[in-house]
mmCIF file of C-alpha atoms in Angstrom:
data_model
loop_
_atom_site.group_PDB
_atom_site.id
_atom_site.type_symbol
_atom_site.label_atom_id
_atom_site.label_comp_id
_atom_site.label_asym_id
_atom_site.label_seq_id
_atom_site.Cartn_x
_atom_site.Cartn_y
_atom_site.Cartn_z
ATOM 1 C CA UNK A 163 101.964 22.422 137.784
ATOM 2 C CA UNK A 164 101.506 22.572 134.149
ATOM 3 C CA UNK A 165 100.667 25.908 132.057
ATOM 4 C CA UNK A 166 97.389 26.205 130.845
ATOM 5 C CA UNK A 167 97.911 25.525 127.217
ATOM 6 C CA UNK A 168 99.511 22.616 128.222
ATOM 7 C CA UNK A 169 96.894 21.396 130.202
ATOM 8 C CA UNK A 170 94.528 22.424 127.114
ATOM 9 C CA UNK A 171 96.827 20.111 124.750
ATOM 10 C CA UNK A 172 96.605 17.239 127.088
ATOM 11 C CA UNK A 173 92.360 17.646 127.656
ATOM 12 C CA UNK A 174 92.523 17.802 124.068
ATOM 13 C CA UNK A 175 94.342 14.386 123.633
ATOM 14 C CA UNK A 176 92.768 12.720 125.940
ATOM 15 C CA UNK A 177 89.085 13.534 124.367
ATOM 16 C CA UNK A 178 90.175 11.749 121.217
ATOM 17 C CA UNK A 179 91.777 14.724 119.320
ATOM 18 C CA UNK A 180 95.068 13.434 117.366
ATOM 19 C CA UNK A 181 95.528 15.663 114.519
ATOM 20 C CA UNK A 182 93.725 19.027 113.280
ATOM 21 C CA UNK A 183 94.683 20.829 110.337
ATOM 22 C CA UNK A 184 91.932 24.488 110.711
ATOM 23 C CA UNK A 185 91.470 26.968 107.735
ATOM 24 C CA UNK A 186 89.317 30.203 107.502
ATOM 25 C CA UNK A 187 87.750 32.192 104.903
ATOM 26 C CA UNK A 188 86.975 35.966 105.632
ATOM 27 C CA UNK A 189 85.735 38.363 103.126
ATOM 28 C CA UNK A 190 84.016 41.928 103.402
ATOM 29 C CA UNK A 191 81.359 43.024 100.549
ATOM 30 C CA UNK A 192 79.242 45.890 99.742
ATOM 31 C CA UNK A 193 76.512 43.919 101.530
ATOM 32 C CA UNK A 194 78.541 42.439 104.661
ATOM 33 C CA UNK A 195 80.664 40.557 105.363
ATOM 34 C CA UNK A 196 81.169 36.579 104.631
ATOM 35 C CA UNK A 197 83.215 34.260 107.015
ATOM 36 C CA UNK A 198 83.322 30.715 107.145
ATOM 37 C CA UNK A 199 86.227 27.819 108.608
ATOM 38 C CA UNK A 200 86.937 24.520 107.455
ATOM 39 C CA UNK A 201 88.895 22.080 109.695
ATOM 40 C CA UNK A 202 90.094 18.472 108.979
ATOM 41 C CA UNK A 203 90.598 16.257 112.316
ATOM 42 C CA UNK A 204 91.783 12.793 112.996
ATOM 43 C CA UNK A 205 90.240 11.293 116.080
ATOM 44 C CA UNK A 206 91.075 8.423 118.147
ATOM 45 C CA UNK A 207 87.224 6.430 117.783
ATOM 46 C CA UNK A 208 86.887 5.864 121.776
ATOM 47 C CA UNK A 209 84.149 6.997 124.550
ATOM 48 C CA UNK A 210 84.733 8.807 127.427
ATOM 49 C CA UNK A 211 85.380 5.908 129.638
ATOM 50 C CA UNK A 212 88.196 4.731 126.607
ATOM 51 C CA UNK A 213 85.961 1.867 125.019
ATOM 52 C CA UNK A 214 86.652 1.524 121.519
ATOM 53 C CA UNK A 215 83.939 3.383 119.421
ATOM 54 C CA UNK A 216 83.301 1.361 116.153
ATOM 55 C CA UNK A 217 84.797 2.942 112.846
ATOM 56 C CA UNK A 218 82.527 0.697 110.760
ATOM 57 C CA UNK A 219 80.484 3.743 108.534
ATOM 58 C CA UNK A 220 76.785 2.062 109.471
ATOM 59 C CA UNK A 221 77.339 2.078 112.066
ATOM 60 C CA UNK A 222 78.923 5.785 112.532
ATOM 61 C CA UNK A 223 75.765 7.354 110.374
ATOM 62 C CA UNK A 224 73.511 5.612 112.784
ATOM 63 C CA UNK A 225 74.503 7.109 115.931
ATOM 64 C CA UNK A 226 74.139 10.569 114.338
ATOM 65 C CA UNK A 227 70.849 12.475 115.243
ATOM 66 C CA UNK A 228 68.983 14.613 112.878
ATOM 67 C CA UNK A 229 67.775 17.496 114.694
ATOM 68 C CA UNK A 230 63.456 18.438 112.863
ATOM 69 C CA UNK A 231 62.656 22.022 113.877
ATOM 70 C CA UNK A 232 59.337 22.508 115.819
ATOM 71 C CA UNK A 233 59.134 25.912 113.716
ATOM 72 C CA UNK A 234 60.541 27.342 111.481
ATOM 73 C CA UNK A 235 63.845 29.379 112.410
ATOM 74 C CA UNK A 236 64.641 26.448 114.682
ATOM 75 C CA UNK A 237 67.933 24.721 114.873
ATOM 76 C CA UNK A 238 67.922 21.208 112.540
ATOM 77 C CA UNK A 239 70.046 18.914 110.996
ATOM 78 C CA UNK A 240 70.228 16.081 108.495
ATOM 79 C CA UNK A 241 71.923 12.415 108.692
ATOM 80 C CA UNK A 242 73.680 11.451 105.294
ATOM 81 C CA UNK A 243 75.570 8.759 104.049
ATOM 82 C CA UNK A 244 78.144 10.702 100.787
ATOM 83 C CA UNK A 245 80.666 9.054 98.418
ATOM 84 C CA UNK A 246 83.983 11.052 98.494
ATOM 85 C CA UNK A 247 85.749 10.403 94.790
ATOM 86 C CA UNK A 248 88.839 8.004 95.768
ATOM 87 C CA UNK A 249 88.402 7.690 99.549
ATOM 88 C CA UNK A 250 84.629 5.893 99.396
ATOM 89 C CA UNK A 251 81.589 6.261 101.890
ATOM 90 C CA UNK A 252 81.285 8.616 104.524
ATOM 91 C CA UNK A 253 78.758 9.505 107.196
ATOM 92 C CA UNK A 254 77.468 13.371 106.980
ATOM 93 C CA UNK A 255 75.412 15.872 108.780
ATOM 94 C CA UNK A 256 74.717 18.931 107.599
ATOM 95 C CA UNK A 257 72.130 21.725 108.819
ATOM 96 C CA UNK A 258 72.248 24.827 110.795
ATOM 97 C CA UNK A 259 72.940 24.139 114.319
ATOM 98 C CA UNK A 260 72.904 25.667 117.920
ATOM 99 C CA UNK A 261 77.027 25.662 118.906
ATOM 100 C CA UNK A 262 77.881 25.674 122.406
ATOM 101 C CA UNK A 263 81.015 28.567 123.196
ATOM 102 C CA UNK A 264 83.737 27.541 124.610
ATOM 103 C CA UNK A 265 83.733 25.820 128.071
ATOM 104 C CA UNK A 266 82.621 27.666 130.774
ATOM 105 C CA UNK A 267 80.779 30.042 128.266
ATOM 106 C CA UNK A 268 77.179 29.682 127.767
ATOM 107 C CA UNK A 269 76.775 31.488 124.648
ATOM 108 C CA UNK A 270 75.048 30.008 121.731
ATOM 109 C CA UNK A 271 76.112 30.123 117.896
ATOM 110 C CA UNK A 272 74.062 29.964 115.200
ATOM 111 C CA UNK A 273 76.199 28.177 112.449
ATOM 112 C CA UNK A 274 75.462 26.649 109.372
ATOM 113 C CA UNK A 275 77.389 23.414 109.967
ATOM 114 C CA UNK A 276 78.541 20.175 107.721
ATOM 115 C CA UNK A 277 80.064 17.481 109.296
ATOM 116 C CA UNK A 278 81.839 14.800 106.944
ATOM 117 C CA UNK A 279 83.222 11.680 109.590
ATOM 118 C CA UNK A 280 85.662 9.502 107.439
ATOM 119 C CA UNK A 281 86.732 6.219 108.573
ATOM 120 C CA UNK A 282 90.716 5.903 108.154
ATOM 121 C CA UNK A 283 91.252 3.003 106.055
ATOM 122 C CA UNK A 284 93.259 -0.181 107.795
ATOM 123 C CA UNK A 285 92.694 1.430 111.364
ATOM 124 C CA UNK A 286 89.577 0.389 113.477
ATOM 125 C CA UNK A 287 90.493 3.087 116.303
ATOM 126 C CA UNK A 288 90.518 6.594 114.030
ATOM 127 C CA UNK A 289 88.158 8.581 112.079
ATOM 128 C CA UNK A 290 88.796 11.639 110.283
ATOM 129 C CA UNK A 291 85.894 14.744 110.945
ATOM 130 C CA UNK A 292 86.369 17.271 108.161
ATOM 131 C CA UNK A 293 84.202 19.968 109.906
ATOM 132 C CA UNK A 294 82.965 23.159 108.050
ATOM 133 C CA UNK A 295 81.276 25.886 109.543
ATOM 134 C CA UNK A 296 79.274 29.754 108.737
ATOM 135 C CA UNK A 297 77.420 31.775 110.985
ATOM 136 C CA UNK A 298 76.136 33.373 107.328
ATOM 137 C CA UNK A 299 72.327 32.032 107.595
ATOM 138 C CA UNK A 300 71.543 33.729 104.534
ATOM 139 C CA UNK A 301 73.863 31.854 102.850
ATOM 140 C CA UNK A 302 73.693 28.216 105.129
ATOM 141 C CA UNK A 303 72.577 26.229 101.529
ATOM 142 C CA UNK A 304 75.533 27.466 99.674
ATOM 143 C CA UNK A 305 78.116 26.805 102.240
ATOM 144 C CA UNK A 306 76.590 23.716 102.712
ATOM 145 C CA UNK A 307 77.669 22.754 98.831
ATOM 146 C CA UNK A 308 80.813 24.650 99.382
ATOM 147 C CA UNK A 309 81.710 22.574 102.142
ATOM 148 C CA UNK A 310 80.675 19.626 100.092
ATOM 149 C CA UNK A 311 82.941 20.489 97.098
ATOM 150 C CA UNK A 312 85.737 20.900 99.276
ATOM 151 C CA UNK A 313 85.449 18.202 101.307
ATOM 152 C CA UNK A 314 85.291 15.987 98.053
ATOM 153 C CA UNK A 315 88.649 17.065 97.394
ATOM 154 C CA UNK A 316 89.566 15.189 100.726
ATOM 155 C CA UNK A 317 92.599 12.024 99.595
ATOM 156 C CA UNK A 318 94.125 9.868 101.978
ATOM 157 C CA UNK A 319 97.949 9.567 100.968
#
């Protein structure tokens, strides 16, 4: 019987997951304290049943949603299409978004949350998700360029 983190590894595989490279920013201020992560992920570009997802960009951006608040305070989120200097188009979402726990947990986080999805050039099966994240509301627009900056830094080599 495998070990649990095991079993995590291979659930993780099997959902797509290939590569993921996290970071985290934590710093305390007069005010509070500001925290935000960053994570760059290759997936494999296949649906649950193992069907090939496309990779084309269009295509990508199109099966985003954007989320429009009823009221304001509400959850939303915007579909985007960005150029990244020497990599090319990109799909985006970016807003402040309700964020499931982790399975089995039905807590909700409030995050300010950009999504970048990257197809990998010469593959038709992998896409890479640079994901950044900030449950600082006060501050969702200026992560949301600070995730932008960094993910413009983003090179395939």
């Amino acid at each position: 019987m495998p070990t649990r983190s095991v079993k995590i590894a291979k659930d993780t595989h099997d959902s797509g997951l290939r590569r993921h490279l996290p970071g985290c920013m934590a710093e305390n201020f007069d005010d509070g304290s500001r925290m935000a992560t960053l994570t760059v992920s290759v997936l494999g570009a296949k649906n649950q049943q193992g069907v090939a997802l496309s990779t084309d960009l269009q295509v990508i951006a199109e099966s985003l949603r954007a989320i429009t608040p009823r009221r304001e305070g509400d959850a939303w989120r915007k579909v985007t299409t960005v150029e990244i200097p020497e990599v090319g188009p990109a799909a985006r979402t970016f807003g402040v978004e309700d964020v499931p726990g982790a399975q089995g947990d039905t807590r909700i986080l409030r995050m300010a949350l950009t999504q970048t999805y990257i197809p990998v050039p010469g593959t038709t099966d992998q896409v890479v998700l640079v994901s950044g994240a900030s449950p600082v509301l006060d501050l969702a627009e200026a992560f949301h360029d600070i995730f932008d900056a960094v993910t413009g830094t983003f090179r395939f080599v």
